[in-house]
Amino acid sequence: DSLGCTDSYELSIDVNGDFELPNVITTDNDGINDVFSYQYDIFKSYDIVIINRWGNTIISKKNATNSDFWDGKTNTGEQVSDGVYFYLFEGMLFNGTKLKKEGFIHVFGNPQ
C-alpha cells in the first residue's frame, strides 16, 4: 500500500486424480500453443517419452522440472513433421503424489 506494507496469501490445492493435457500443438513460432505443456506448475518432476506412429522414440526426458514437456523437436533438435505422436507421461506432484497419463498429440506447423 502507500505506507509500504505488504501482505501475501498462499493456498495449497491437492490434485489427486485425472488431469487433461492438450492434444494439439502448432509449432509455427507465433508464441501461441507452440509447445506441449501443462497450464499449471504442479509437477515437482516428470518423465516423458514421445514416440512416432512407427514406434520410434522421438524424445525422452527423465526427472525433468520445467513445465514445457515438448517443443516439437527430436532429441537431436530437429523439427518433427506434422502428424500424430504418442506420449507416455509420469509426473510427481509437489506433495509426492504420482500421476500417469498416456495419449496422443497432433503437431501442426512444422516443415514436411
Coordinates of N, CA, C and O in Angstrom, one line a residue:
D1 N 0.8 -1.2 0.0 CA 0.0 0.0 0.0 C 0.9 1.2 0.0 O 2.1 1.2 -0.1
S2 N 0.3 2.4 0.2 CA 1.0 3.7 0.1 C 2.0 3.8 1.3 O 2.9 4.6 1.2
L3 N 1.9 3.0 2.4 CA 2.8 3.1 3.5 C 3.9 2.1 3.4 O 4.7 1.9 4.3
G4 N 3.9 1.3 2.3 CA 4.9 0.3 2.2 C 4.7 -1.1 2.8 O 5.5 -1.9 2.8
C5 N 3.5 -1.3 3.3 CA 3.1 -2.6 3.9 C 2.7 -3.6 2.8 O 2.2 -3.2 1.8
T6 N 3.1 -4.8 3.0 CA 2.8 -5.9 2.1 C 2.1 -7.0 2.8 O 2.2 -7.1 4.0
D7 N 1.5 -7.8 2.0 CA 0.7 -9.0 2.6 C 0.8 -10.1 1.5 O 1.0 -9.8 0.3
S8 N 0.7 -11.3 1.9 CA 0.6 -12.4 1.0 C -0.3 -13.5 1.5 O -0.6 -13.5 2.7
Y9 N -0.8 -14.3 0.6 CA -1.7 -15.4 1.0 C -1.3 -16.6 0.1 O -1.0 -16.4 -1.1
E10 N -1.3 -17.8 0.7 CA -1.0 -19.0 -0.1 C -2.0 -20.0 0.2 O -2.5 -20.2 1.3
L11 N -2.4 -20.7 -0.9 CA -3.5 -21.7 -0.8 C -2.9 -23.0 -1.5 O -2.6 -22.9 -2.7
S12 N -2.9 -24.1 -0.8 CA -2.5 -25.3 -1.4 C -3.7 -26.1 -1.9 O -4.7 -26.2 -1.1
I13 N -3.6 -26.6 -3.1 CA -4.7 -27.5 -3.6 C -4.1 -28.8 -4.0 O -3.1 -28.8 -4.8
D14 N -4.6 -29.9 -3.5 CA -4.1 -31.2 -3.8 C -4.8 -31.7 -5.1 O -6.1 -31.6 -5.2
V15 N -4.1 -32.2 -6.0 CA -4.6 -32.8 -7.2 C -4.4 -34.3 -7.1 O -3.3 -34.7 -7.0
N16 N -5.4 -35.0 -7.1 CA -5.3 -36.5 -6.8 C -6.2 -37.3 -7.8 O -6.8 -38.3 -7.5
G17 N -6.2 -36.9 -9.0 CA -7.0 -37.7 -10.0 C -6.6 -37.4 -11.4 O -5.4 -37.1 -11.7
D18 N -7.5 -37.5 -12.2 CA -7.3 -37.3 -13.7 C -7.0 -35.9 -14.0 O -7.5 -35.0 -13.3
F19 N -6.2 -35.6 -14.9 CA -5.9 -34.3 -15.4 C -5.8 -34.3 -16.9 O -5.5 -35.4 -17.5
E20 N -6.1 -33.3 -17.6 CA -6.1 -33.2 -19.0 C -4.9 -32.5 -19.5 O -4.5 -31.5 -19.0
L21 N -4.3 -33.1 -20.6 CA -3.2 -32.5 -21.3 C -3.7 -32.1 -22.7 O -4.6 -32.8 -23.2
P22 N -3.1 -31.1 -23.2 CA -3.6 -30.7 -24.6 C -3.2 -31.8 -25.6 O -2.3 -32.6 -25.3
N23 N -3.9 -31.8 -26.7 CA -3.6 -32.8 -27.7 C -3.2 -32.3 -29.0 O -3.1 -33.0 -30.0
V24 N -3.0 -30.9 -29.1 CA -2.6 -30.3 -30.3 C -1.5 -29.2 -30.0 O -1.7 -28.5 -29.0
I25 N -0.4 -29.2 -30.8 CA 0.5 -28.0 -30.7 C 0.7 -27.5 -32.1 O 0.7 -28.3 -33.1
T26 N 0.9 -26.2 -32.2 CA 1.1 -25.6 -33.5 C 2.5 -24.9 -33.4 O 2.6 -23.8 -33.0
T27 N 3.5 -25.6 -33.8 CA 4.9 -25.2 -33.6 C 5.4 -24.3 -34.8 O 6.4 -24.5 -35.4
D28 N 4.6 -23.2 -35.0 CA 4.9 -22.3 -36.1 C 5.6 -21.0 -35.5 O 5.8 -20.0 -36.2
N29 N 6.0 -21.0 -34.2 CA 6.8 -20.0 -33.6 C 6.0 -18.6 -33.5 O 6.6 -17.6 -33.6
D30 N 4.7 -18.7 -33.4 CA 3.9 -17.5 -33.3 C 3.7 -17.1 -31.8 O 3.0 -16.1 -31.5
G31 N 4.2 -17.9 -30.9 CA 4.1 -17.7 -29.5 C 2.8 -18.2 -28.9 O 2.5 -18.0 -27.7
I32 N 1.9 -18.8 -29.7 CA 0.6 -19.3 -29.2 C 0.6 -20.9 -29.4 O 0.8 -21.3 -30.5
N33 N 0.5 -21.6 -28.3 CA 0.4 -23.0 -28.4 C 1.6 -23.7 -29.1 O 1.4 -24.7 -29.8
D34 N 2.8 -23.2 -29.0 CA 4.0 -23.7 -29.6 C 4.6 -24.9 -29.0 O 5.4 -25.6 -29.6
V35 N 4.2 -25.2 -27.7 CA 4.8 -26.3 -27.0 C 3.8 -27.1 -26.3 O 2.7 -26.6 -26.0
F36 N 4.1 -28.4 -26.1 CA 3.2 -29.3 -25.4 C 3.6 -29.1 -23.9 O 4.7 -29.3 -23.4
S37 N 2.6 -28.6 -23.1 CA 2.9 -28.2 -21.8 C 1.6 -28.3 -21.0 O 0.5 -28.4 -21.5
Y38 N 1.7 -28.2 -19.6 CA 0.5 -28.1 -18.8 C 0.4 -26.7 -18.3 O 1.4 -26.0 -18.0
Q39 N -0.8 -26.2 -18.2 CA -1.0 -24.8 -17.9 C -0.7 -24.4 -16.4 O -0.5 -23.2 -16.1
Y40 N -0.5 -25.4 -15.5 CA -0.2 -25.1 -14.1 C 1.1 -25.7 -13.8 O 1.4 -26.9 -14.2
D41 N 1.9 -25.1 -12.9 CA 3.2 -25.6 -12.5 C 2.9 -26.5 -11.2 O 3.1 -26.1 -10.1
I42 N 2.5 -27.7 -11.5 CA 2.1 -28.6 -10.3 C 3.1 -29.8 -10.2 O 3.0 -30.5 -9.2
F43 N 4.0 -30.0 -11.1 CA 4.8 -31.1 -11.1 C 6.2 -30.8 -10.6 O 6.9 -29.9 -11.1
K44 N 6.6 -31.5 -9.5 CA 7.9 -31.4 -9.0 C 8.9 -31.9 -10.0 O 10.0 -31.3 -10.2
S45 N 8.6 -33.0 -10.7 CA 9.4 -33.6 -11.7 C 8.5 -34.5 -12.6 O 7.4 -34.9 -12.1
Y46 N 9.0 -34.9 -13.7 CA 8.3 -35.8 -14.6 C 9.2 -36.5 -15.5 O 10.3 -36.1 -15.8
D47 N 8.7 -37.7 -16.0 CA 9.3 -38.4 -17.1 C 8.4 -38.4 -18.3 O 7.2 -38.6 -18.1
I48 N 8.9 -38.3 -19.5 CA 8.0 -38.3 -20.6 C 8.8 -39.0 -21.8 O 10.0 -38.8 -21.9
V49 N 8.0 -39.8 -22.5 CA 8.5 -40.4 -23.7 C 7.5 -40.1 -24.8 O 6.3 -40.3 -24.6
I50 N 8.0 -39.6 -26.0 CA 7.2 -39.3 -27.1 C 7.7 -40.2 -28.3 O 8.9 -40.2 -28.6
I51 N 6.7 -40.9 -28.9 CA 7.1 -41.8 -30.0 C 6.2 -41.4 -31.2 O 5.2 -40.9 -31.1
N52 N 6.8 -41.8 -32.4 CA 6.0 -41.6 -33.6 C 5.1 -42.8 -33.9 O 5.1 -43.7 -33.2
R53 N 4.4 -42.7 -35.0 CA 3.5 -43.8 -35.3 C 4.1 -45.1 -35.7 O 3.4 -46.1 -35.8
W54 N 5.4 -45.1 -35.9 CA 6.1 -46.3 -36.2 C 6.8 -46.9 -34.9 O 7.5 -47.9 -35.0
G55 N 6.6 -46.3 -33.8 CA 7.1 -46.7 -32.5 C 8.5 -46.3 -32.2 O 9.1 -46.8 -31.3
N56 N 9.1 -45.4 -33.0 CA 10.4 -44.8 -32.7 C 10.3 -43.7 -31.7 O 9.5 -42.8 -31.8
T57 N 11.3 -43.7 -30.8 CA 11.3 -42.7 -29.7 C 11.8 -41.4 -30.3 O 12.9 -41.3 -31.0
I58 N 11.0 -40.3 -30.2 CA 11.3 -39.0 -30.7 C 12.1 -38.2 -29.6 O 13.1 -37.6 -29.9
I59 N 11.6 -38.3 -28.4 CA 12.2 -37.6 -27.3 C 11.9 -38.4 -26.0 O 10.9 -39.0 -25.9
S60 N 12.9 -38.3 -25.1 CA 12.7 -39.0 -23.8 C 13.4 -38.1 -22.8 O 14.5 -37.7 -22.9
K61 N 12.6 -37.8 -21.7 CA 13.1 -36.9 -20.6 C 12.9 -37.7 -19.3 O 11.8 -38.3 -19.1
K62 N 13.9 -37.6 -18.4 CA 13.8 -38.2 -17.1 C 14.0 -37.1 -16.1 O 14.9 -36.3 -16.2
N63 N 13.2 -37.1 -15.0 CA 13.3 -36.2 -13.9 C 13.4 -34.7 -14.4 O 14.1 -33.9 -13.8
A64 N 12.6 -34.4 -15.4 CA 12.6 -33.0 -15.9 C 11.8 -32.2 -15.0 O 10.9 -32.7 -14.2
T65 N 12.0 -30.9 -14.9 CA 11.4 -30.0 -14.0 C 10.7 -28.8 -14.6 O 10.0 -28.1 -13.9
N66 N 10.9 -28.5 -15.9 CA 10.2 -27.4 -16.5 C 8.8 -27.8 -16.8 O 8.4 -28.9 -16.8
S67 N 7.9 -26.8 -17.1 CA 6.5 -27.1 -17.5 C 6.3 -27.3 -19.0 O 5.2 -27.5 -19.4
D68 N 7.3 -27.1 -19.8 CA 7.2 -27.3 -21.2 C 7.7 -28.7 -21.5 O 8.9 -29.0 -21.5
F69 N 6.8 -29.6 -21.8 CA 7.1 -31.0 -21.9 C 7.8 -31.3 -23.3 O 8.7 -32.1 -23.3
W70 N 7.3 -30.7 -24.3 CA 7.9 -31.0 -25.7 C 7.7 -29.8 -26.6 O 6.6 -29.2 -26.6
D71 N 8.7 -29.5 -27.4 CA 8.7 -28.3 -28.3 C 8.5 -28.8 -29.8 O 8.7 -28.0 -30.7
G72 N 8.2 -30.0 -30.0 CA 8.1 -30.5 -31.4 C 9.4 -30.8 -32.1 O 9.5 -30.9 -33.3
K73 N 10.4 -31.0 -31.3 CA 11.8 -31.4 -31.8 C 12.2 -32.7 -31.3 O 11.8 -33.2 -30.2
T74 N 13.1 -33.3 -32.0 CA 13.7 -34.6 -31.6 C 14.7 -34.4 -30.5 O 15.1 -33.3 -30.2
N75 N 15.3 -35.5 -30.0 CA 16.4 -35.4 -29.0 C 17.6 -34.7 -29.6 O 18.3 -34.0 -28.8
T76 N 17.8 -34.7 -30.9 CA 18.9 -34.0 -31.5 C 18.6 -32.6 -32.0 O 19.4 -31.9 -32.6
G77 N 17.4 -32.1 -31.7 CA 17.0 -30.7 -32.0 C 16.3 -30.5 -33.4 O 16.1 -29.4 -33.8
E78 N 16.0 -31.6 -34.1 CA 15.4 -31.4 -35.4 C 13.9 -31.3 -35.2 O 13.3 -32.0 -34.4
Q79 N 13.3 -30.5 -36.1 CA 11.8 -30.4 -36.1 C 11.2 -31.6 -36.6 O 11.7 -32.2 -37.5
V80 N 10.1 -32.1 -36.0 CA 9.4 -33.3 -36.5 C 8.4 -32.8 -37.5 O 8.1 -31.6 -37.6
S81 N 8.0 -33.7 -38.3 CA 7.0 -33.5 -39.4 C 5.6 -33.3 -38.7 O 5.4 -33.9 -37.6
D82 N 4.7 -32.7 -39.4 CA 3.3 -32.6 -38.9 C 2.8 -34.0 -38.8 O 3.1 -34.9 -39.6
G83 N 2.0 -34.3 -37.8 CA 1.4 -35.6 -37.7 C 1.0 -35.9 -36.2 O 1.1 -35.0 -35.4
V84 N 0.7 -37.1 -36.0 CA 0.3 -37.6 -34.7 C 1.4 -38.3 -34.0 O 2.1 -39.2 -34.6
Y85 N 1.7 -38.0 -32.7 CA 2.7 -38.6 -31.9 C 2.1 -39.0 -30.6 O 1.0 -38.5 -30.2
F86 N 2.6 -40.0 -30.0 CA 2.1 -40.6 -28.8 C 3.0 -40.4 -27.6 O 4.2 -40.3 -27.8
Y87 N 2.4 -40.1 -26.5 CA 3.2 -39.9 -25.3 C 2.9 -40.8 -24.1 O 1.7 -41.2 -24.0
L88 N 3.9 -41.0 -23.3 CA 3.7 -41.7 -22.0 C 4.3 -40.7 -21.0 O 5.5 -40.3 -21.1
F89 N 3.5 -40.3 -20.0 CA 3.9 -39.3 -19.1 C 3.7 -39.8 -17.7 O 2.6 -40.4 -17.4
E90 N 4.6 -39.5 -16.8 CA 4.5 -39.9 -15.4 C 5.1 -38.7 -14.6 O 6.3 -38.4 -14.7
G91 N 4.2 -38.0 -13.8 CA 4.7 -36.8 -13.1 C 4.6 -37.0 -11.6 O 3.7 -37.8 -11.1
M92 N 5.4 -36.4 -10.9 CA 5.4 -36.4 -9.4 C 5.0 -35.0 -9.0 O 5.7 -34.0 -9.3
L93 N 3.8 -34.9 -8.3 CA 3.4 -33.6 -7.8 C 4.2 -33.1 -6.6 O 5.0 -33.9 -6.0
F94 N 4.1 -31.9 -6.3 CA 4.9 -31.4 -5.2 C 4.6 -32.0 -3.9 O 5.4 -32.1 -3.0
N95 N 3.4 -32.6 -3.7 CA 3.0 -33.3 -2.5 C 3.4 -34.7 -2.5 O 3.1 -35.5 -1.5
G96 N 4.1 -35.2 -3.5 CA 4.5 -36.6 -3.6 C 3.6 -37.5 -4.3 O 3.9 -38.7 -4.5
T97 N 2.4 -37.1 -4.8 CA 1.5 -37.9 -5.5 C 2.0 -38.1 -6.9 O 2.5 -37.2 -7.6
K98 N 1.9 -39.4 -7.4 CA 2.3 -39.7 -8.8 C 1.1 -39.7 -9.6 O 0.1 -40.3 -9.3
L99 N 1.2 -39.1 -10.8 CA 0.1 -39.1 -11.8 C 0.7 -39.6 -13.1 O 1.8 -39.3 -13.5
K100 N -0.1 -40.5 -13.8 CA 0.3 -41.1 -15.1 C -0.7 -40.7 -16.1 O -1.9 -40.6 -15.8
K101 N -0.2 -40.5 -17.3 CA -1.1 -40.2 -18.4 C -0.5 -40.7 -19.7 O 0.8 -40.6 -19.9
E102 N -1.3 -41.2 -20.6 CA -0.8 -41.5 -22.0 C -1.8 -41.1 -22.9 O -3.0 -40.9 -22.6
G103 N -1.4 -40.7 -24.1 CA -2.3 -40.2 -25.1 C -1.6 -39.8 -26.4 O -0.4 -40.3 -26.6
F104 N -2.2 -39.0 -27.2 CA -1.6 -38.6 -28.4 C -1.6 -37.0 -28.5 O -2.3 -36.4 -27.8
I105 N -0.7 -36.6 -29.3 CA -0.5 -35.1 -29.6 C -0.4 -34.9 -31.1 O 0.4 -35.6 -31.7
H106 N -1.2 -34.0 -31.6 CA -1.1 -33.7 -33.0 C -0.3 -32.5 -33.2 O -0.5 -31.5 -32.6
V107 N 0.8 -32.6 -34.1 CA 1.7 -31.5 -34.3 C 1.3 -30.8 -35.7 O 1.2 -31.5 -36.7
F108 N 1.1 -29.5 -35.7 CA 0.8 -28.7 -36.9 C 1.9 -27.6 -36.9 O 2.3 -27.1 -35.9
G109 N 2.3 -27.2 -38.1 CA 3.1 -26.1 -38.3 C 4.6 -26.3 -38.6 O 5.4 -25.4 -38.8
N110 N 5.0 -27.6 -38.6 CA 6.4 -27.9 -38.9 C 6.6 -28.2 -40.3 O 5.7 -28.7 -41.0
P111 N 7.8 -28.0 -40.8 CA 8.0 -28.4 -42.2 C 7.9 -29.9 -42.5 O 8.2 -30.7 -41.6
Q112 N 7.5 -30.2 -43.7 CA 7.4 -31.7 -44.0 C 8.7 -32.2 -44.4 O 9.5 -31.7 -45.0

